[in-house]
XYZ file of N, CA, C and O in Angstrom:
348
model
N 0.930 -1.240 0.060
C -0.167 0.280 -0.212
C 0.737 1.669 -0.296
O 1.746 1.484 0.255
N 0.138 2.438 -0.796
C 1.141 3.629 -0.849
C 0.327 4.595 0.051
O -1.280 5.077 0.241
N 1.340 5.488 0.447
C 0.591 6.728 1.429
C 0.864 8.082 0.364
O 2.148 8.294 0.183
N -0.334 8.981 0.009
C -0.454 10.284 -1.019
C -0.202 11.036 0.070
O -0.830 11.289 1.201
N 1.120 12.020 -0.323
C 1.790 12.886 0.780
C 1.168 14.048 0.114
O 1.563 15.228 0.878
N 0.690 14.123 -0.976
C 0.325 15.631 -1.932
C 0.731 15.658 -2.998
O 2.162 14.804 -3.238
N 0.310 16.220 -3.805
C 0.959 16.532 -5.297
C 0.867 14.998 -6.241
O -0.345 14.482 -5.525
N 2.036 15.029 -6.842
C 2.357 13.365 -7.214
C 2.620 12.795 -6.671
O 3.353 11.857 -6.984
N 3.187 12.829 -5.111
C 4.396 12.250 -4.475
C 3.396 11.166 -3.787
O 2.496 11.173 -2.623
N 3.665 9.572 -3.795
C 3.255 8.440 -2.815
C 4.493 7.756 -2.986
O 5.420 7.841 -3.416
N 4.594 7.311 -1.232
C 5.693 6.678 -1.054
C 4.657 4.964 -0.113
O 4.194 5.306 0.215
N 5.682 4.093 -0.413
C 5.262 2.839 0.540
C 5.018 3.112 1.975
O 6.026 3.673 2.353
N 4.025 2.591 2.348
C 3.795 2.675 3.994
C 4.727 2.077 4.503
O 5.125 2.271 5.517
N 5.340 0.891 4.371
C 6.552 0.042 4.609
C 7.768 1.228 4.673
O 8.581 0.526 5.932
N 7.588 1.896 3.820
C 9.149 2.574 4.006
C 9.426 4.247 4.851
O 9.983 4.546 4.420
N 8.218 4.430 5.197
C 7.587 5.642 6.121
C 8.081 5.125 7.302
O 7.886 4.393 8.219
N 9.155 5.904 8.222
C 9.855 5.792 9.038
C 9.301 6.386 10.405
O 9.017 6.382 11.279
N 8.889 7.507 9.665
C 7.844 8.811 11.076
C 7.012 9.798 9.898
O 7.752 10.627 8.734
N 5.955 10.383 11.160
C 5.678 11.478 10.424
C 5.420 12.273 11.392
O 5.191 12.000 12.649
N 5.990 13.679 11.083
C 5.746 14.689 12.390
C 5.133 15.695 11.550
O 4.703 16.621 10.853
N 4.778 16.846 12.943
C 4.083 17.949 12.563
C 5.016 19.098 12.872
O 5.627 19.206 13.413
N 5.046 19.406 11.768
C 5.974 20.926 11.822
C 6.125 22.102 12.651
O 6.850 22.083 13.193
N 5.184 22.293 13.100
C 4.776 23.384 14.033
C 5.359 22.593 15.464
O 5.672 23.731 15.882
N 4.437 21.914 15.614
C 5.144 21.259 17.300
C 6.212 20.729 17.356
O 7.347 20.869 18.020
N 7.378 20.513 15.980
C 8.593 19.952 16.063
C 9.124 21.175 16.130
O 10.667 20.972 16.447
N 8.989 22.526 15.809
C 9.920 23.784 15.126
C 10.374 24.068 16.799
O 11.187 24.875 16.835
N 9.704 23.417 17.919
C 9.808 23.759 19.242
C 11.171 23.579 19.446
O 11.733 24.018 20.244
N 11.711 22.474 18.981
C 12.914 21.972 19.554
C 14.139 22.769 18.535
O 14.272 22.394 17.111
N 15.105 22.870 19.187
C 16.325 23.446 18.447
C 17.041 22.106 17.468
O 17.616 22.491 16.148
N 16.657 20.750 17.731
C 17.583 20.053 17.653
C 16.561 19.477 16.515
O 17.166 19.483 14.999
N 15.667 19.986 16.115
C 14.441 19.519 15.108
C 15.009 20.406 13.804
O 14.954 19.950 12.505
N 14.966 21.617 14.110
C 15.355 22.584 13.395
C 16.661 22.482 12.567
O 17.038 22.456 11.298
N 17.921 21.748 13.139
C 19.211 21.825 13.010
C 19.137 20.659 11.868
O 19.573 20.519 11.291
N 18.530 19.237 12.587
C 17.966 18.685 11.890
C 17.829 18.516 10.852
O 18.336 18.077 9.229
N 16.493 19.356 10.307
C 16.118 19.602 9.137
C 16.551 20.715 8.155
O 17.274 20.284 7.136
N 17.454 21.547 8.575
C 18.753 22.445 8.073
C 19.745 22.103 7.678
O 20.127 21.702 6.538
N 19.893 20.895 8.031
C 21.299 20.093 7.915
C 21.112 19.109 6.734
O 21.416 18.658 5.448
N 20.094 18.574 6.742
C 19.059 17.164 5.858
C 19.139 18.068 4.537
O 19.569 17.620 3.390
N 18.472 19.728 4.462
C 18.035 19.997 3.458
C 19.390 20.815 2.394
O 19.697 20.173 1.297
N 20.870 21.113 3.189
C 21.711 21.418 2.905
C 22.509 19.944 2.213
O 23.143 20.213 1.340
N 22.425 18.778 2.989
C 22.832 17.843 2.320
C 21.720 16.705 1.226
O 22.374 15.883 0.406
N 20.752 17.690 1.008
C 19.724 17.025 -0.403
C 19.272 16.432 -0.193
O 18.462 15.104 -0.910
N 18.774 15.983 1.067
C 17.749 14.797 1.626
C 16.228 15.219 1.902
O 15.313 14.265 1.678
N 16.291 16.647 1.863
C 14.601 17.313 1.671
C 14.096 17.635 0.622
O 14.722 18.146 -0.609
N 12.430 17.002 0.305
C 12.061 17.187 -0.978
C 10.969 17.991 -0.314
O 10.467 17.460 -0.030
N 10.631 19.359 -0.758
C 9.329 19.863 -1.080
C 8.274 19.743 -2.100
O 8.781 19.480 -3.175
N 6.983 19.371 -1.537
C 6.116 18.544 -2.385
C 5.777 19.386 -3.019
O 5.559 19.950 -4.593
N 5.657 20.909 -2.395
C 4.898 22.229 -3.027
C 5.260 23.333 -2.524
O 6.065 23.119 -1.663
N 5.202 24.621 -2.979
C 5.570 25.812 -2.240
C 4.554 26.330 -1.697
O 5.290 27.060 -0.723
N 3.624 25.651 -1.031
C 2.808 25.913 -0.317
C 3.729 25.214 0.989
O 4.867 24.498 1.026
N 3.043 26.133 2.068
C 3.685 25.790 3.730
C 3.838 24.710 4.478
O 2.448 24.277 4.322
N 4.480 24.166 4.199
C 4.420 22.519 4.758
C 3.875 22.969 6.474
O 4.304 23.420 7.040
N 2.933 21.623 6.445
C 2.291 21.487 8.068
C 2.801 19.802 8.047
O 2.839 19.866 9.625
N 3.526 19.024 7.840
C 4.165 18.091 8.188
C 5.612 18.045 7.382
O 5.760 18.277 6.600
N 6.417 16.605 8.254
C 7.746 16.508 7.422
C 7.348 14.945 7.728
O 6.995 14.162 8.613
N 7.541 14.054 6.611
C 7.743 12.906 6.437
C 9.303 11.888 6.526
O 9.612 12.431 5.235
N 9.872 11.290 7.182
C 11.041 11.157 6.755
C 10.763 9.711 6.693
O 10.079 8.604 7.201
N 11.249 8.849 5.356
C 11.216 7.450 4.674
C 12.346 7.147 4.542
O 13.650 8.022 3.926
N 12.442 5.849 4.386
C 13.789 5.173 3.029
C 13.278 4.778 1.681
O 11.952 4.258 1.577
N 13.847 5.433 0.517
C 13.514 5.369 -0.214
C 14.872 4.809 -1.140
O 15.924 5.803 -1.107
N 15.201 4.024 -1.801
C 16.437 3.314 -2.406
C 17.572 3.378 -1.458
O 18.718 3.901 -1.561
N 17.051 2.941 -0.058
C 18.227 2.585 0.793
C 18.939 3.408 1.257
O 19.655 3.849 1.799
N 17.771 5.335 1.269
C 18.969 6.142 1.739
C 17.577 7.105 2.037
O 15.873 6.723 1.729
N 17.372 7.605 3.291
C 16.561 8.248 4.072
C 16.236 9.294 3.418
O 17.019 10.464 2.525
N 15.082 9.620 3.176
C 14.314 11.039 2.632
C 13.614 11.920 3.123
O 12.870 11.441 4.229
N 13.069 12.934 3.154
C 12.321 14.113 3.858
C 11.248 14.833 3.393
O 11.420 14.962 2.381
N 10.224 14.233 3.654
C 9.551 15.041 2.036
C 8.519 15.914 3.154
O 8.519 16.056 4.239
N 8.715 17.323 2.543
C 7.897 18.429 3.569
C 6.458 18.792 2.562
O 6.128 18.644 1.416
N 5.072 17.926 3.456
C 4.178 17.984 3.025
C 3.125 18.988 3.091
O 3.178 19.161 4.492
N 2.022 19.673 2.365
C 1.206 20.481 2.930
C -0.253 19.999 3.503
O -0.802 20.278 3.679
N 0.350 18.544 3.384
C -1.087 17.512 4.504
C -0.625 17.446 6.153
O 0.383 17.750 5.871
N -1.481 17.900 6.678
C -1.193 17.642 8.049
C -0.946 16.483 8.743
O -1.297 15.441 7.889
N -0.145 16.297 9.435
C 0.381 14.677 10.082
C -0.372 13.922 10.382
O -0.310 12.957 10.608
N -1.797 14.537 10.714
C -2.871 13.560 11.298
C -3.650 13.586 10.335
O -3.627 11.886 10.664
N -3.692 13.901 9.435
C -4.449 13.383 8.341
C -3.336 12.536 7.486
O -3.797 11.278 7.104
N -2.352 12.787 7.692
C -1.530 11.042 6.933
C -1.492 10.451 8.177
O -1.287 9.070 7.434
N -1.621 10.384 8.980
C -1.395 9.308 9.839
C -2.971 8.527 10.045
O -2.821 7.525 9.983
N -3.699 9.318 9.621
C -4.997 8.665 9.799
C -5.415 7.716 8.519
O -5.650 7.071 8.225
N -5.173 8.796 7.300
C -4.516 8.028 6.059
C -3.843 6.666 6.099
O -4.399 5.404 6.011
N -2.600 6.480 6.625
C -1.641 5.477 6.898
C -2.289 4.317 7.884
O -2.524 2.865 7.372
N -3.068 4.619 8.886
C -3.705 3.691 9.252
C -4.901 3.058 8.963
O -4.616 1.694 8.854
N -5.605 3.648 7.761
C -6.656 2.833 7.833
C -6.319 1.881 6.341
O -6.714 1.005 6.325
N -5.448 2.196 5.498
C -4.509 1.907 4.259
C -4.065 0.608 4.857
O -3.981 -0.877 4.790
N -3.074 0.406 6.494
C -2.572 -0.651 7.427
C -3.958 -1.886 7.553
O -3.146 -3.235 7.303
N -4.709 -0.925 7.607
C -5.516 -1.913 8.428
C -6.505 -2.440 7.061
O -7.329 -3.570 7.922
N -6.449 -2.058 6.078
C -6.802 -2.428 5.498
C -6.917 -3.772 4.337
O -7.309 -4.937 4.173
N -5.393 -4.036 4.578
C -4.209 -4.790 3.316
C -4.337 -6.300 4.554
O -4.513 -6.117 6.029
C-alpha cells in the first residue's frame, strides 16, 4: 500500500519511518538543526511551494529522504492507519 503525501508524491507505507507535525516539532532546536542539515545535504524534498504542515521521513532506495508535505500530520497518520488495517 502507498501513502499519498500531496501533489503526485506517494510512498510505500512500509518505507515510512515517521510522520511529524512541523509546527510542534519546530519548538526543539535539535529538530530545526536536523532539518536544516538534511536540506543542505540534499535529503529534503518539498512537495509544493505551500507552507509545509508536516514532514515525513522515509527510506527510498536504501537512503533516508524527508518530504515536506502540505497535508497535516494527523491526516497522513489517519490515512496510513486506514490503509494498514485494510490490507
